[in-house]
């Protein structure tokens, strides 16, 4: 009997340790990029993953250039250097280089970004640049719509039509012209989903369009991500109820302003986002992280576990 009691006690102790490990909110996975970077746009081209972030670390977000990072496995990231320097490469903006996005079309890479609260576009032959300004002015100037003209997200649908989602304060959707460097601002669709603040992002899965965005302010520890769905890239969108897609927990604060990537040839998805730097971070000192993104059988996005570690991912190209 004593041996049985001891065995039961041991099993209970092991179970307790296991439960403690799965609910440990004091030891978050390390960021994927060294230093402070925010607003990561993750993408995949050919056999590599890329992250295009905001350079963080200055009060008021005064960064002046953009970098690119690449990886073959989502774990090990190489700094590809500065791909766009505002004072050097632009004539119309010098600072506040924020929240870029990228799209591939016409055998070119089109890079959309915020600069001095305008949205610009740059073009390159490679995903690592160098990128050049093809129009010499903002693509979407400040004041085009209510709120700030920031946080662009480029989405190319299966039919080849490209869209730009952007805006702080309200969400805006614009159809990009075939040349990818122009659009008709008079046809921009503007709306404000419940809770919307900034950072829109679009994905398409099994015929459903998922519009995701950040809620609260990026300096607020409650910063988080919600989403809505539609059968059209232009909406109307129905907000999902229940838990946010992503929010902080424990030592993880201010988790938001994300992007999502699908591993080619699979239904495996990953979400890149920033959180307050651990330790002692805030809304001006944020770090970039990646977590798995899961869907349930109904196609709903399950809440992201910000403590779930990612494993190396190898892209298998079709021959």
mmCIF file of C-alpha atoms in Angstrom:
data_model
loop_
_atom_site.group_PDB
_atom_site.id
_atom_site.type_symbol
_atom_site.label_atom_id
_atom_site.label_comp_id
_atom_site.label_asym_id
_atom_site.label_seq_id
_atom_site.Cartn_x
_atom_site.Cartn_y
_atom_site.Cartn_z
ATOM 1 C CA UNK A 1 0.000 0.000 0.000
ATOM 2 C CA UNK A 2 2.822 2.416 0.851
ATOM 3 C CA UNK A 3 4.427 1.713 -2.536
ATOM 4 C CA UNK A 4 1.090 2.421 -4.287
ATOM 5 C CA UNK A 5 0.640 5.684 -2.397
ATOM 6 C CA UNK A 6 4.193 6.704 -3.232
ATOM 7 C CA UNK A 7 3.602 5.902 -6.905
ATOM 8 C CA UNK A 8 0.394 7.925 -6.972
ATOM 9 C CA UNK A 9 2.177 10.829 -5.292
ATOM 10 C CA UNK A 10 4.965 10.646 -7.872
ATOM 11 C CA UNK A 11 2.472 10.625 -10.755
ATOM 12 C CA UNK A 12 0.667 13.613 -9.263
ATOM 13 C CA UNK A 13 3.952 15.464 -8.872
ATOM 14 C CA UNK A 14 4.944 14.790 -12.490
ATOM 15 C CA UNK A 15 1.515 15.934 -13.673
ATOM 16 C CA UNK A 16 1.917 19.083 -11.626
ATOM 17 C CA UNK A 17 5.293 19.804 -13.197
ATOM 18 C CA UNK A 18 3.864 19.210 -16.671
ATOM 19 C CA UNK A 19 0.930 21.516 -16.028
ATOM 20 C CA UNK A 20 3.276 24.158 -14.638
ATOM 21 C CA UNK A 21 5.373 23.957 -17.765
ATOM 22 C CA UNK A 22 2.402 24.327 -20.098
ATOM 23 C CA UNK A 23 1.083 27.322 -18.164
ATOM 24 C CA UNK A 24 4.427 28.990 -17.513
ATOM 25 C CA UNK A 25 3.925 32.645 -18.451
ATOM 26 C CA UNK A 26 7.293 33.862 -17.209
ATOM 27 C CA UNK A 27 9.557 32.364 -19.875
ATOM 28 C CA UNK A 28 8.506 33.391 -23.363
ATOM 29 C CA UNK A 29 10.291 32.136 -26.496
ATOM 30 C CA UNK A 30 13.136 34.353 -27.678
ATOM 31 C CA UNK A 31 12.451 36.886 -30.449
ATOM 32 C CA UNK A 32 13.452 35.759 -33.930
ATOM 33 C CA UNK A 33 15.309 38.980 -34.770
ATOM 34 C CA UNK A 34 18.061 40.405 -32.542
ATOM 35 C CA UNK A 35 17.488 43.873 -31.162
ATOM 36 C CA UNK A 36 14.317 45.931 -31.390
ATOM 37 C CA UNK A 37 12.152 45.593 -34.506
ATOM 38 C CA UNK A 38 8.399 45.994 -34.846
ATOM 39 C CA UNK A 39 5.519 45.734 -37.337
ATOM 40 C CA UNK A 40 7.008 42.675 -39.087
ATOM 41 C CA UNK A 41 5.737 41.775 -42.543
ATOM 42 C CA UNK A 42 6.573 38.119 -43.178
ATOM 43 C CA UNK A 43 6.538 36.737 -46.722
ATOM 44 C CA UNK A 44 7.802 33.761 -48.698
ATOM 45 C CA UNK A 45 9.460 33.903 -52.109
ATOM 46 C CA UNK A 46 10.803 30.783 -53.781
ATOM 47 C CA UNK A 47 12.533 28.754 -51.068
ATOM 48 C CA UNK A 48 13.075 31.461 -48.441
ATOM 49 C CA UNK A 49 11.112 33.371 -45.862
ATOM 50 C CA UNK A 50 11.558 37.135 -45.494
ATOM 51 C CA UNK A 51 10.723 39.627 -42.762
ATOM 52 C CA UNK A 52 10.379 43.344 -43.473
ATOM 53 C CA UNK A 53 10.127 45.209 -40.130
ATOM 54 C CA UNK A 54 10.114 48.691 -38.673
ATOM 55 C CA UNK A 55 13.398 49.612 -36.997
ATOM 56 C CA UNK A 56 12.430 50.376 -33.412
ATOM 57 C CA UNK A 57 14.093 51.993 -30.414
ATOM 58 C CA UNK A 58 13.364 55.716 -30.768
ATOM 59 C CA UNK A 59 10.727 57.678 -28.870
ATOM 60 C CA UNK A 60 8.152 58.860 -31.386
ATOM 61 C CA UNK A 61 9.197 56.146 -33.868
ATOM 62 C CA UNK A 62 11.727 58.327 -35.702
ATOM 63 C CA UNK A 63 13.425 55.571 -37.719
ATOM 64 C CA UNK A 64 14.721 56.582 -41.152
ATOM 65 C CA UNK A 65 15.406 53.319 -43.004
ATOM 66 C CA UNK A 66 14.149 49.799 -43.652
ATOM 67 C CA UNK A 67 15.950 46.476 -43.457
ATOM 68 C CA UNK A 68 15.198 43.002 -44.796
ATOM 69 C CA UNK A 69 15.839 39.660 -43.091
ATOM 70 C CA UNK A 70 15.794 36.220 -44.733
ATOM 71 C CA UNK A 71 15.620 32.630 -43.510
ATOM 72 C CA UNK A 72 15.475 29.119 -44.922
ATOM 73 C CA UNK A 73 13.749 27.683 -41.850
ATOM 74 C CA UNK A 74 11.956 30.429 -39.842
ATOM 75 C CA UNK A 75 14.514 29.999 -37.053
ATOM 76 C CA UNK A 76 17.820 31.383 -38.334
ATOM 77 C CA UNK A 77 17.560 34.878 -39.807
ATOM 78 C CA UNK A 78 20.116 36.736 -41.906
ATOM 79 C CA UNK A 79 20.246 40.526 -41.990
ATOM 80 C CA UNK A 80 20.187 41.483 -45.679
ATOM 81 C CA UNK A 81 20.950 45.089 -44.804
ATOM 82 C CA UNK A 82 19.220 48.395 -45.524
ATOM 83 C CA UNK A 83 16.939 48.111 -48.544
ATOM 84 C CA UNK A 84 15.422 51.598 -48.475
ATOM 85 C CA UNK A 85 16.888 54.683 -46.793
ATOM 86 C CA UNK A 86 14.491 57.619 -46.652
ATOM 87 C CA UNK A 87 16.988 60.535 -46.604
ATOM 88 C CA UNK A 88 19.012 58.891 -49.365
ATOM 89 C CA UNK A 89 16.299 57.385 -51.577
ATOM 90 C CA UNK A 90 13.293 59.706 -51.232
ATOM 91 C CA UNK A 91 12.743 63.376 -52.025
ATOM 92 C CA UNK A 92 9.467 63.731 -50.097
ATOM 93 C CA UNK A 93 10.076 62.166 -46.648
ATOM 94 C CA UNK A 94 13.059 61.777 -44.323
ATOM 95 C CA UNK A 95 11.808 59.969 -41.203
ATOM 96 C CA UNK A 96 9.093 57.884 -39.570
ATOM 97 C CA UNK A 97 9.779 54.800 -41.673
ATOM 98 C CA UNK A 98 7.060 52.434 -40.500
ATOM 99 C CA UNK A 99 5.224 49.191 -41.147
ATOM 100 C CA UNK A 100 6.141 48.005 -44.667
ATOM 101 C CA UNK A 101 4.630 45.264 -46.817
ATOM 102 C CA UNK A 102 5.674 43.556 -50.043
ATOM 103 C CA UNK A 103 4.075 41.891 -53.059
ATOM 104 C CA UNK A 104 5.358 40.114 -56.167
ATOM 105 C CA UNK A 105 3.811 40.770 -59.577
ATOM 106 C CA UNK A 106 4.980 41.586 -63.103
ATOM 107 C CA UNK A 107 8.268 39.827 -62.235
ATOM 108 C CA UNK A 108 8.981 42.669 -59.812
ATOM 109 C CA UNK A 109 8.873 43.139 -56.052
ATOM 110 C CA UNK A 110 6.705 46.025 -54.896
ATOM 111 C CA UNK A 111 7.405 47.434 -51.459
ATOM 112 C CA UNK A 112 4.793 49.625 -49.772
ATOM 113 C CA UNK A 113 5.642 51.526 -46.610
ATOM 114 C CA UNK A 114 4.751 54.425 -44.331
ATOM 115 C CA UNK A 115 6.984 57.510 -44.476
ATOM 116 C CA UNK A 116 6.168 60.676 -42.561
ATOM 117 C CA UNK A 117 2.547 59.451 -42.329
ATOM 118 C CA UNK A 118 2.209 58.989 -46.092
ATOM 119 C CA UNK A 119 2.212 55.687 -47.954
ATOM 120 C CA UNK A 120 4.928 55.200 -50.554
ATOM 121 C CA UNK A 121 5.888 52.507 -53.035
ATOM 122 C CA UNK A 122 9.288 51.232 -54.135
ATOM 123 C CA UNK A 123 10.317 48.616 -56.698
ATOM 124 C CA UNK A 124 13.122 46.063 -56.984
ATOM 125 C CA UNK A 125 14.143 43.039 -59.024
ATOM 126 C CA UNK A 126 14.921 40.993 -55.901
ATOM 127 C CA UNK A 127 13.168 40.614 -52.543
ATOM 128 C CA UNK A 128 16.313 41.947 -50.858
ATOM 129 C CA UNK A 129 16.385 45.086 -52.986
ATOM 130 C CA UNK A 130 17.804 47.607 -53.423
ATOM 131 C CA UNK A 131 14.443 49.344 -53.824
ATOM 132 C CA UNK A 132 13.909 52.572 -55.740
ATOM 133 C CA UNK A 133 11.076 55.109 -55.752
ATOM 134 C CA UNK A 134 9.344 54.887 -59.173
ATOM 135 C CA UNK A 135 6.975 57.862 -58.806
ATOM 136 C CA UNK A 136 8.883 60.434 -56.738
ATOM 137 C CA UNK A 137 5.940 61.177 -54.441
ATOM 138 C CA UNK A 138 3.603 59.401 -52.009
ATOM 139 C CA UNK A 139 1.302 56.792 -53.487
ATOM 140 C CA UNK A 140 -1.295 57.759 -50.881
ATOM 141 C CA UNK A 141 -0.639 61.194 -49.325
ATOM 142 C CA UNK A 142 -1.607 62.100 -45.776
ATOM 143 C CA UNK A 143 -5.143 63.464 -45.630
ATOM 144 C CA UNK A 144 -6.450 61.200 -48.400
ATOM 145 C CA UNK A 145 -8.890 59.688 -45.905
ATOM 146 C CA UNK A 146 -9.700 60.157 -42.213
ATOM 147 C CA UNK A 147 -7.054 58.940 -39.793
ATOM 148 C CA UNK A 148 -3.412 58.322 -40.573
ATOM 149 C CA UNK A 149 -2.270 57.039 -43.961
ATOM 150 C CA UNK A 150 -0.032 54.298 -42.549
ATOM 151 C CA UNK A 151 0.294 50.511 -42.222
ATOM 152 C CA UNK A 152 -0.162 49.346 -45.830
ATOM 153 C CA UNK A 153 -0.737 45.667 -46.558
ATOM 154 C CA UNK A 154 -0.515 44.386 -50.144
ATOM 155 C CA UNK A 155 -2.624 41.381 -51.126
ATOM 156 C CA UNK A 156 -2.647 39.788 -54.581
ATOM 157 C CA UNK A 157 -5.722 37.631 -55.155
ATOM 158 C CA UNK A 158 -5.825 34.426 -57.177
ATOM 159 C CA UNK A 159 -7.118 36.320 -60.229
ATOM 160 C CA UNK A 160 -4.090 38.642 -60.153
ATOM 161 C CA UNK A 161 -5.913 41.696 -58.846
ATOM 162 C CA UNK A 162 -3.869 43.450 -56.168
ATOM 163 C CA UNK A 163 -5.323 45.315 -53.211
ATOM 164 C CA UNK A 164 -3.882 47.641 -50.607
ATOM 165 C CA UNK A 165 -5.318 47.627 -47.073
ATOM 166 C CA UNK A 166 -4.184 50.501 -44.868
ATOM 167 C CA UNK A 167 -5.060 53.102 -42.282
ATOM 168 C CA UNK A 168 -5.023 54.006 -38.608
ATOM 169 C CA UNK A 169 -8.361 55.028 -37.120
ATOM 170 C CA UNK A 170 -10.269 53.358 -39.925
ATOM 171 C CA UNK A 171 -9.588 50.628 -42.465
ATOM 172 C CA UNK A 172 -9.240 51.539 -46.131
ATOM 173 C CA UNK A 173 -9.179 49.243 -49.157
ATOM 174 C CA UNK A 174 -7.869 50.304 -52.559
ATOM 175 C CA UNK A 175 -7.522 48.372 -55.783
ATOM 176 C CA UNK A 176 -4.027 48.762 -57.163
ATOM 177 C CA UNK A 177 -3.665 49.391 -60.876
ATOM 178 C CA UNK A 178 -2.013 46.763 -63.055
ATOM 179 C CA UNK A 179 1.294 48.656 -62.851
ATOM 180 C CA UNK A 180 1.223 48.268 -59.018
ATOM 181 C CA UNK A 181 2.456 51.860 -58.536
ATOM 182 C CA UNK A 182 -0.807 53.748 -59.004
ATOM 183 C CA UNK A 183 -4.437 53.636 -57.868
ATOM 184 C CA UNK A 184 -7.658 55.633 -58.034
ATOM 185 C CA UNK A 185 -8.024 57.300 -54.641
ATOM 186 C CA UNK A 186 -11.649 58.251 -55.422
ATOM 187 C CA UNK A 187 -12.579 54.562 -55.315
ATOM 188 C CA UNK A 188 -11.055 53.766 -51.916
ATOM 189 C CA UNK A 189 -13.503 51.930 -49.656
ATOM 190 C CA UNK A 190 -13.335 53.077 -46.016
ATOM 191 C CA UNK A 191 -14.960 51.515 -42.961
ATOM 192 C CA UNK A 192 -14.211 50.857 -39.288
ATOM 193 C CA UNK A 193 -14.710 47.382 -37.852
ATOM 194 C CA UNK A 194 -15.569 47.288 -34.164
ATOM 195 C CA UNK A 195 -12.356 47.693 -32.164
ATOM 196 C CA UNK A 196 -10.213 48.523 -35.204
ATOM 197 C CA UNK A 197 -7.177 50.740 -34.647
ATOM 198 C CA UNK A 198 -4.454 49.934 -37.194
ATOM 199 C CA UNK A 199 -2.312 47.315 -38.908
ATOM 200 C CA UNK A 200 -4.751 45.566 -41.288
ATOM 201 C CA UNK A 201 -3.668 42.273 -42.829
ATOM 202 C CA UNK A 202 -5.433 40.038 -45.339
ATOM 203 C CA UNK A 203 -5.150 36.315 -46.005
ATOM 204 C CA UNK A 204 -7.262 33.953 -48.083
ATOM 205 C CA UNK A 205 -7.873 30.350 -47.070
ATOM 206 C CA UNK A 206 -10.275 27.889 -48.690
ATOM 207 C CA UNK A 207 -12.172 30.689 -50.437
ATOM 208 C CA UNK A 208 -12.633 32.798 -47.298
ATOM 209 C CA UNK A 209 -11.010 36.209 -46.867
ATOM 210 C CA UNK A 210 -9.707 36.951 -43.368
ATOM 211 C CA UNK A 211 -9.209 40.635 -42.590
ATOM 212 C CA UNK A 212 -7.139 40.988 -39.414
ATOM 213 C CA UNK A 213 -6.173 44.123 -37.511
ATOM 214 C CA UNK A 214 -4.673 45.462 -34.284
ATOM 215 C CA UNK A 215 -6.796 46.837 -31.458
ATOM 216 C CA UNK A 216 -5.821 49.378 -28.767
ATOM 217 C CA UNK A 217 -2.643 51.475 -29.086
ATOM 218 C CA UNK A 218 0.766 49.914 -29.690
ATOM 219 C CA UNK A 219 1.967 51.491 -26.398
ATOM 220 C CA UNK A 220 -0.854 49.773 -24.515
ATOM 221 C CA UNK A 221 -0.068 46.364 -22.945
ATOM 222 C CA UNK A 222 -3.539 45.282 -24.138
ATOM 223 C CA UNK A 223 -2.553 45.695 -27.804
ATOM 224 C CA UNK A 224 -4.005 42.646 -29.576
ATOM 225 C CA UNK A 225 -5.316 41.252 -32.863
ATOM 226 C CA UNK A 226 -8.873 40.529 -34.013
ATOM 227 C CA UNK A 227 -10.330 39.479 -37.354
ATOM 228 C CA UNK A 228 -13.383 39.377 -39.579
ATOM 229 C CA UNK A 229 -14.306 37.241 -42.584
ATOM 230 C CA UNK A 230 -15.901 37.727 -45.983
ATOM 231 C CA UNK A 231 -16.403 35.985 -49.320
ATOM 232 C CA UNK A 232 -14.960 39.054 -51.066
ATOM 233 C CA UNK A 233 -11.664 40.925 -50.625
ATOM 234 C CA UNK A 234 -13.672 44.158 -50.482
ATOM 235 C CA UNK A 235 -16.113 42.920 -47.844
ATOM 236 C CA UNK A 236 -18.552 43.297 -46.204
ATOM 237 C CA UNK A 237 -16.740 41.692 -43.276
ATOM 238 C CA UNK A 238 -18.256 39.955 -40.260
ATOM 239 C CA UNK A 239 -16.176 40.199 -37.097
ATOM 240 C CA UNK A 240 -15.385 36.914 -35.385
ATOM 241 C CA UNK A 241 -16.629 36.648 -31.817
ATOM 242 C CA UNK A 242 -14.770 35.179 -28.867
ATOM 243 C CA UNK A 243 -11.092 35.397 -28.062
ATOM 244 C CA UNK A 244 -8.754 37.674 -30.007
ATOM 245 C CA UNK A 245 -6.430 35.989 -32.494
ATOM 246 C CA UNK A 246 -3.455 37.206 -30.473
ATOM 247 C CA UNK A 247 -2.983 38.937 -27.146
ATOM 248 C CA UNK A 248 -0.359 39.148 -24.464
ATOM 249 C CA UNK A 249 -0.194 36.962 -21.410
ATOM 250 C CA UNK A 250 2.129 36.918 -18.440
ATOM 251 C CA UNK A 251 5.499 38.365 -19.377
ATOM 252 C CA UNK A 252 4.298 38.975 -22.958
ATOM 253 C CA UNK A 253 2.844 42.473 -23.274
ATOM 254 C CA UNK A 254 1.566 44.470 -26.231
ATOM 255 C CA UNK A 255 1.461 41.573 -28.717
ATOM 256 C CA UNK A 256 0.154 42.862 -32.036
ATOM 257 C CA UNK A 257 0.746 44.453 -35.453
ATOM 258 C CA UNK A 258 1.191 41.175 -37.209
ATOM 259 C CA UNK A 259 1.482 39.462 -40.552
ATOM 260 C CA UNK A 260 0.784 35.886 -41.614
ATOM 261 C CA UNK A 261 2.555 33.478 -43.959
ATOM 262 C CA UNK A 262 1.488 30.137 -45.410
ATOM 263 C CA UNK A 263 4.150 27.489 -45.958
ATOM 264 C CA UNK A 264 3.942 26.764 -49.719
ATOM 265 C CA UNK A 265 2.205 23.513 -50.613
ATOM 266 C CA UNK A 266 0.782 23.030 -47.105
ATOM 267 C CA UNK A 267 -1.987 24.263 -44.841
ATOM 268 C CA UNK A 268 0.564 25.299 -42.237
ATOM 269 C CA UNK A 269 0.476 28.954 -41.215
ATOM 270 C CA UNK A 270 2.628 31.194 -39.036
ATOM 271 C CA UNK A 271 2.040 34.616 -37.531
ATOM 272 C CA UNK A 272 4.781 37.216 -37.071
ATOM 273 C CA UNK A 273 4.177 40.063 -34.626
ATOM 274 C CA UNK A 274 5.873 42.329 -32.140
ATOM 275 C CA UNK A 275 5.678 42.461 -28.365
ATOM 276 C CA UNK A 276 7.208 44.745 -25.763
ATOM 277 C CA UNK A 277 10.896 43.874 -25.472
ATOM 278 C CA UNK A 278 11.535 41.423 -22.645
ATOM 279 C CA UNK A 279 12.570 42.758 -20.192
ATOM 280 C CA UNK A 280 11.887 46.477 -19.801
ATOM 281 C CA UNK A 281 10.269 47.062 -23.191
ATOM 282 C CA UNK A 282 7.504 49.481 -24.108
ATOM 283 C CA UNK A 283 5.712 50.861 -27.161
ATOM 284 C CA UNK A 284 8.977 52.228 -28.542
ATOM 285 C CA UNK A 285 11.118 49.209 -27.745
ATOM 286 C CA UNK A 286 9.506 46.147 -29.275
ATOM 287 C CA UNK A 287 10.820 42.834 -30.584
ATOM 288 C CA UNK A 288 9.714 40.524 -33.397
ATOM 289 C CA UNK A 289 8.348 37.049 -32.699
ATOM 290 C CA UNK A 290 6.802 34.180 -34.675
ATOM 291 C CA UNK A 291 4.171 31.696 -33.484
ATOM 292 C CA UNK A 292 2.185 28.931 -35.205
ATOM 293 C CA UNK A 293 -1.289 29.948 -36.386
ATOM 294 C CA UNK A 294 -4.019 27.288 -36.230
ATOM 295 C CA UNK A 295 -7.542 26.976 -37.637
ATOM 296 C CA UNK A 296 -10.341 24.764 -36.353
ATOM 297 C CA UNK A 297 -12.546 22.499 -38.483
ATOM 298 C CA UNK A 298 -14.947 25.394 -39.169
ATOM 299 C CA UNK A 299 -12.187 27.658 -40.446
ATOM 300 C CA UNK A 300 -12.131 29.850 -37.341
ATOM 301 C CA UNK A 301 -8.725 31.118 -36.247
ATOM 302 C CA UNK A 302 -7.771 29.675 -32.888
ATOM 303 C CA UNK A 303 -6.192 31.936 -30.247
ATOM 304 C CA UNK A 304 -2.420 32.040 -30.676
ATOM 305 C CA UNK A 305 -0.321 30.612 -27.860
ATOM 306 C CA UNK A 306 2.465 33.185 -27.513
ATOM 307 C CA UNK A 307 4.463 30.617 -25.534
ATOM 308 C CA UNK A 308 4.367 27.918 -28.231
ATOM 309 C CA UNK A 309 7.831 27.513 -29.713
ATOM 310 C CA UNK A 310 8.278 27.072 -33.431
ATOM 311 C CA UNK A 311 10.279 24.283 -35.010
ATOM 312 C CA UNK A 312 12.430 24.602 -38.141
ATOM 313 C CA UNK A 313 10.360 24.710 -41.330
ATOM 314 C CA UNK A 314 11.718 23.533 -44.665
ATOM 315 C CA UNK A 315 10.058 24.708 -47.869
ATOM 316 C CA UNK A 316 9.588 21.916 -50.388
ATOM 317 C CA UNK A 317 9.394 23.325 -53.888
ATOM 318 C CA UNK A 318 7.467 21.457 -56.580
ATOM 319 C CA UNK A 319 9.523 20.081 -59.441
#
